[in-house]
Amino acid sequence: MYDVSIIIPVYNSVKYLEIALKSILDQDYESFEIILVDDGSTDGSEIVCDQFSNKYSNISVLHKKNGGMCSARNAGMRIAKGKYIMFCDNDDIYLPNILKDNLSLAKKYDADIVKFSRLRIHVDDENITEESYIYKYNFSIFKDEEVIKNYRIARNISSGVWCNVYKKSIIDNYSIQFPEDFRFGYEDMFFNIKYYQYVKKMILNPKVYYHWIQRDTHSTTKKFSENFLYALEKCLEEEYQFILDKNIQNICPGSWEDILTNYYVMGYYLALLNPKAPYTKKEKLKKCKEYREKKCFNQLNKMSLTNLKKIDYKRYLILKLFLKNQHLLNFLIIDFYSKHISKIV
């Protein structure tokens, strides 16, 4: 058995796959396997997978019919032999000591999850820009109720699965999978919400170990699909139930309202602000009003807004306008922030 299985879904990334693999193979760590799940590539990525698998005994490849990232990750988890699970996208980069440092923490403290930081790098043609915003937090070890009390902090570090070390036993015992009906985002968020339900010990490591490369040619952020809104709403339903089950809204006043606004209100507005969203202004307002009627919003009260105001005034204002169906004004505010502020959601 390996200490960790690193799962990489691969689809048409022949230009970048070798760089991603070398960043892992260069790690100062021995007990790991790499599982390459070729999701029906047609550009030569499938050949690169075979070449590396033939050369390295700890690299295996699974070729499958194209089914999307979620099905590829699920397929990789099913054959993983490691005690822990980690993920890497086929065009991203592991930084030095990501395995040694974070797996040492996981083993030393028997952590259910270790979270660490990433840096987003945007590549547009020949221009490369680093994200100026990195969420700030301290090295911490949380157990039991402390995990719940600090859920908002952990949640805000990153929604991506590539910034975490997971216990495979938890994934297996509770049949946690990626939602294969999600095709345009939010799959990582959904997986993490499912996983957090069983976390008893959590470690937060603020060091940056992962480069998330956002390329215009690969990114789904400029595309639009109804499936994106569907996935967002499914995440909202799942997380709202989790919040109720763990009583987070009472244990940590304002935390749920902050998450709700940051991810689900602003996220919904940003989706509709996408230039490729096929709706008229009237249709967008109608969708916002329908979304506003969800149970999780109707259960908010004046105290909910007061609690959020103490945490983040900008989000308080956006949530207040949203609850009053002042969507046009919110569209203007969020559109401005998205163009002039590097970090919104």
XYZ file of C-alpha atoms in Angstrom:
345
model
C 0.000 0.000 0.000
C 1.171 3.510 -0.802
C 0.863 6.414 1.600
C -1.052 8.415 -0.986
C -2.744 8.008 -4.350
C -2.604 11.103 -6.562
C -5.441 11.097 -9.070
C -5.094 13.068 -12.302
C -8.016 13.193 -14.752
C -6.544 13.674 -18.227
C -8.289 15.117 -21.246
C -6.555 16.666 -24.264
C -3.697 18.309 -22.358
C -0.714 16.998 -24.280
C 1.032 20.401 -24.023
C 0.948 20.495 -20.224
C 0.641 16.940 -18.887
C 4.357 16.192 -18.788
C 5.052 19.347 -16.743
C 2.372 18.365 -14.218
C 3.760 14.835 -13.921
C 7.349 15.973 -13.486
C 6.297 18.341 -10.693
C 5.017 15.280 -8.819
C 7.857 12.914 -9.708
C 10.385 15.499 -8.491
C 8.912 15.451 -4.982
C 11.185 14.436 -2.106
C 8.872 11.583 -1.149
C 8.740 7.902 -2.068
C 5.486 6.248 -1.060
C 3.035 7.580 -3.625
C 1.275 6.392 -6.736
C -0.046 8.455 -9.616
C -3.270 7.334 -11.264
C -3.782 8.824 -14.711
C -7.380 8.556 -15.866
C -7.444 9.224 -19.595
C -10.970 10.453 -20.234
C -11.067 9.727 -23.960
C -8.251 12.056 -25.065
C -7.685 12.489 -28.804
C -4.684 14.854 -28.924
C -1.886 12.495 -27.890
C -2.362 12.843 -24.132
C -3.286 9.155 -24.056
C 0.133 8.311 -25.526
C 1.929 10.437 -22.914
C -0.010 8.580 -20.199
C 1.194 5.224 -21.529
C 4.779 6.433 -21.868
C 4.945 7.516 -18.232
C 3.132 4.395 -17.041
C 5.639 2.178 -18.860
C 8.590 4.110 -17.451
C 7.534 4.442 -13.794
C 6.275 1.544 -11.676
C 4.236 3.857 -9.438
C 2.257 5.353 -12.339
C -0.801 3.534 -13.658
C -3.149 4.583 -16.429
C -6.812 3.902 -16.974
C -8.205 4.633 -20.436
C -11.953 5.219 -20.520
C -14.670 6.643 -22.700
C -15.149 10.378 -22.243
C -17.467 11.003 -19.320
C -16.222 14.215 -17.751
C -13.911 15.092 -14.877
C -16.218 13.719 -12.186
C -16.446 10.255 -13.712
C -12.674 10.256 -14.268
C -11.938 11.117 -10.635
C -14.434 8.541 -9.403
C -12.806 5.887 -11.586
C -9.414 6.811 -10.152
C -10.638 6.605 -6.561
C -12.039 3.127 -7.169
C -8.618 1.694 -8.022
C -6.531 3.805 -5.615
C -4.277 1.853 -3.234
C -3.125 4.702 -1.005
C -4.138 5.383 2.591
C -4.711 8.990 1.553
C -6.095 10.574 -1.605
C -4.878 13.731 -3.320
C -5.757 15.297 -6.650
C -3.959 17.237 -9.350
C -5.383 18.666 -12.563
C -3.582 17.708 -15.751
C -2.176 21.190 -16.376
C -1.402 22.283 -12.805
C 1.802 22.096 -10.761
C 2.771 20.562 -7.412
C 5.301 22.757 -5.591
C 8.227 21.290 -3.586
C 7.433 19.464 -0.331
C 3.679 19.296 -0.924
C 3.738 15.565 -0.179
C 6.407 15.450 2.527
C 4.991 18.310 4.582
C 1.283 17.599 4.344
C 1.396 13.813 4.563
C 3.687 14.091 7.583
C 1.031 16.230 9.247
C -1.752 13.846 8.257
C 0.084 10.845 9.698
C 1.456 12.553 12.816
C -1.930 13.857 13.952
C -4.143 11.225 12.306
C -5.985 14.040 10.556
C -9.100 13.380 8.508
C -8.194 16.287 6.249
C -5.174 18.534 5.753
C -5.840 21.776 3.916
C -3.109 23.925 2.362
C -2.936 26.995 0.143
C -2.736 27.381 -3.616
C -1.828 30.219 -5.943
C -3.947 30.885 -9.009
C -1.973 31.761 -12.129
C -3.896 33.078 -15.110
C -2.482 32.390 -18.564
C -3.964 34.389 -21.436
C -2.119 33.936 -24.744
C 1.427 34.965 -23.771
C 0.481 36.920 -20.634
C 0.941 35.317 -17.225
C -0.440 36.957 -14.092
C -0.414 35.719 -10.513
C -3.438 36.178 -8.323
C -2.779 38.966 -5.841
C -5.216 37.547 -3.293
C -4.391 34.608 -1.037
C -6.744 33.852 1.848
C -4.856 34.450 5.105
C -5.066 32.015 8.013
C -2.839 30.522 10.699
C -1.511 27.007 11.072
C -4.133 25.229 13.163
C -5.213 21.811 14.366
C -8.914 21.445 15.130
C -10.790 18.545 16.722
C -14.466 17.679 17.049
C -16.544 20.816 17.764
C -13.577 23.038 16.885
C -13.887 21.704 13.328
C -17.461 23.006 13.228
C -16.554 26.330 14.819
C -13.893 26.904 12.173
C -15.838 25.576 9.210
C -16.108 29.017 7.584
C -12.331 29.479 7.663
C -11.714 26.047 6.162
C -14.430 26.666 3.589
C -12.879 29.944 2.480
C -9.366 28.547 1.972
C -10.389 26.916 -1.296
C -13.259 24.926 -2.739
C -10.834 22.930 -4.890
C -10.045 19.316 -4.020
C -6.412 19.708 -5.094
C -5.618 21.690 -1.901
C -6.463 18.850 0.453
C -5.233 15.508 1.743
C -8.180 13.134 2.257
C -8.447 9.828 4.113
C -9.419 7.108 1.662
C -11.171 5.177 4.438
C -13.679 8.020 4.900
C -14.300 8.226 1.153
C -14.846 4.460 0.976
C -16.851 4.018 4.186
C -19.350 6.744 3.293
C -19.379 6.218 -0.494
C -18.335 9.815 -1.200
C -18.123 10.505 -4.926
C -18.047 13.364 -7.369
C -21.495 14.147 -8.865
C -21.308 12.910 -12.444
C -24.286 15.026 -13.505
C -22.216 18.178 -12.789
C -20.566 19.198 -16.049
C -19.615 22.870 -15.686
C -18.288 23.440 -12.180
C -19.073 23.085 -8.463
C -18.102 19.392 -8.434
C -15.230 20.045 -6.005
C -17.460 22.046 -3.690
C -20.074 19.283 -3.627
C -17.446 16.614 -2.875
C -15.989 18.670 -0.030
C -19.390 19.365 1.521
C -20.060 15.618 1.540
C -16.638 14.888 3.015
C -16.784 17.564 5.755
C -19.741 15.772 7.312
C -17.344 13.099 8.619
C -14.310 15.192 9.580
C -13.352 14.902 13.253
C -9.824 16.292 13.007
C -8.669 18.990 10.585
C -5.306 20.640 9.970
C -4.909 24.000 8.225
C -1.459 24.588 6.725
C -1.151 28.137 5.307
C 1.866 27.478 3.069
C 1.351 27.562 -0.718
C 2.026 24.173 -2.325
C -0.060 24.192 -5.494
C -0.165 26.284 -8.650
C -3.641 26.349 -10.148
C -3.155 27.301 -13.778
C -6.193 28.931 -15.370
C -5.880 28.913 -19.133
C -8.400 30.627 -21.389
C -8.276 27.668 -23.753
C -9.160 25.161 -21.031
C -11.203 27.184 -18.590
C -14.954 26.679 -18.312
C -15.337 30.005 -16.512
C -16.152 31.896 -19.708
C -18.600 29.285 -20.936
C -22.198 29.066 -19.803
C -24.563 26.181 -19.287
C -27.808 25.672 -17.411
C -25.932 22.834 -15.734
C -23.822 25.430 -13.907
C -26.894 26.884 -12.197
C -28.202 23.370 -11.548
C -24.930 22.381 -9.854
C -24.858 25.552 -7.761
C -28.382 24.912 -6.497
C -27.596 21.262 -5.682
C -24.565 22.403 -3.667
C -26.733 24.942 -1.867
C -29.261 22.269 -0.891
C -26.530 19.904 0.310
C -24.649 22.528 2.302
C -27.788 23.998 3.846
C -28.725 20.565 5.190
C -25.178 20.136 6.524
C -25.381 23.538 8.265
C -28.673 22.546 9.895
C -27.412 19.108 10.937
C -24.293 20.560 12.582
C -26.148 23.606 14.008
C -23.461 25.881 12.574
C -25.766 28.886 12.290
C -26.094 28.906 16.102
C -22.588 27.744 17.024
C -20.967 30.378 14.788
C -23.390 33.276 14.188
C -22.824 34.885 10.810
C -20.763 32.035 9.348
C -23.571 30.531 7.291
C -24.740 33.934 6.092
C -21.182 34.701 4.968
C -20.869 31.413 3.050
C -24.360 31.811 1.628
C -23.627 35.276 0.273
C -20.070 34.639 -0.885
C -20.734 31.446 -2.816
C -24.432 31.151 -3.513
C -25.727 34.703 -3.908
C -22.724 36.306 -5.583
C -22.026 33.083 -7.454
C -25.538 33.128 -8.903
C -25.245 36.762 -9.963
C -21.834 36.150 -11.554
C -23.225 33.239 -13.559
C -25.998 35.424 -14.953
C -23.510 38.222 -15.674
C -21.627 35.853 -17.968
C -21.869 37.423 -21.461
C -22.772 34.001 -22.849
C -25.761 33.572 -20.523
C -28.693 33.361 -22.987
C -31.182 35.456 -20.994
C -32.769 38.849 -21.404
C -32.632 41.293 -18.493
C -36.241 40.437 -17.680
C -35.478 36.708 -17.657
C -32.472 37.222 -15.380
C -34.560 39.156 -12.879
C -37.203 36.439 -12.956
C -34.609 33.740 -12.270
C -33.205 35.757 -9.351
C -36.665 36.199 -7.832
C -37.358 32.474 -8.132
C -33.980 31.656 -6.593
C -34.710 34.084 -3.740
C -37.704 31.962 -2.709
C -35.596 28.998 -1.655
C -36.155 27.860 1.917
C -32.630 28.710 3.066
C -33.168 32.381 2.178
C -36.663 32.619 3.634
C -35.398 31.375 6.994
C -32.982 34.282 7.358
C -34.003 37.104 9.693
C -32.826 40.500 10.905
C -30.356 38.885 13.293
C -28.864 36.942 10.381
C -28.061 40.213 8.631
C -26.713 41.769 11.833
C -24.367 38.817 12.352
C -23.089 39.041 8.782
C -22.601 42.807 9.064
C -20.054 42.183 11.832
C -18.063 39.861 9.551
C -18.193 41.551 6.142
C -20.096 44.742 5.346
C -19.911 44.289 1.562
C -21.521 40.857 1.742
C -24.071 42.136 4.243
C -25.137 44.808 1.756
C -25.377 42.331 -1.120
C -27.416 39.851 0.922
C -29.734 42.613 2.160
C -30.415 43.791 -1.406
C -30.876 40.201 -2.565
C -33.465 39.467 0.121
C -35.354 42.614 -0.916
C -35.243 41.505 -4.579
C -33.114 44.526 -5.488
C -31.330 42.492 -8.131
C -30.558 45.211 -10.657
C -28.535 47.135 -8.088
C -26.704 43.983 -7.048
C -25.871 43.231 -10.677
C -24.209 46.639 -10.928
C -22.268 46.211 -7.675
C -21.026 42.710 -8.451
C -20.206 43.529 -12.054
C -18.049 46.413 -10.815
C -16.239 44.267 -8.251
C -15.653 41.446 -10.740
C -13.910 43.849 -13.112
C -11.922 45.872 -10.600
C -11.317 43.581 -7.626
C -9.310 40.371 -8.077
C -11.162 38.375 -5.441
C -14.938 38.225 -5.108
C -15.929 34.599 -4.629
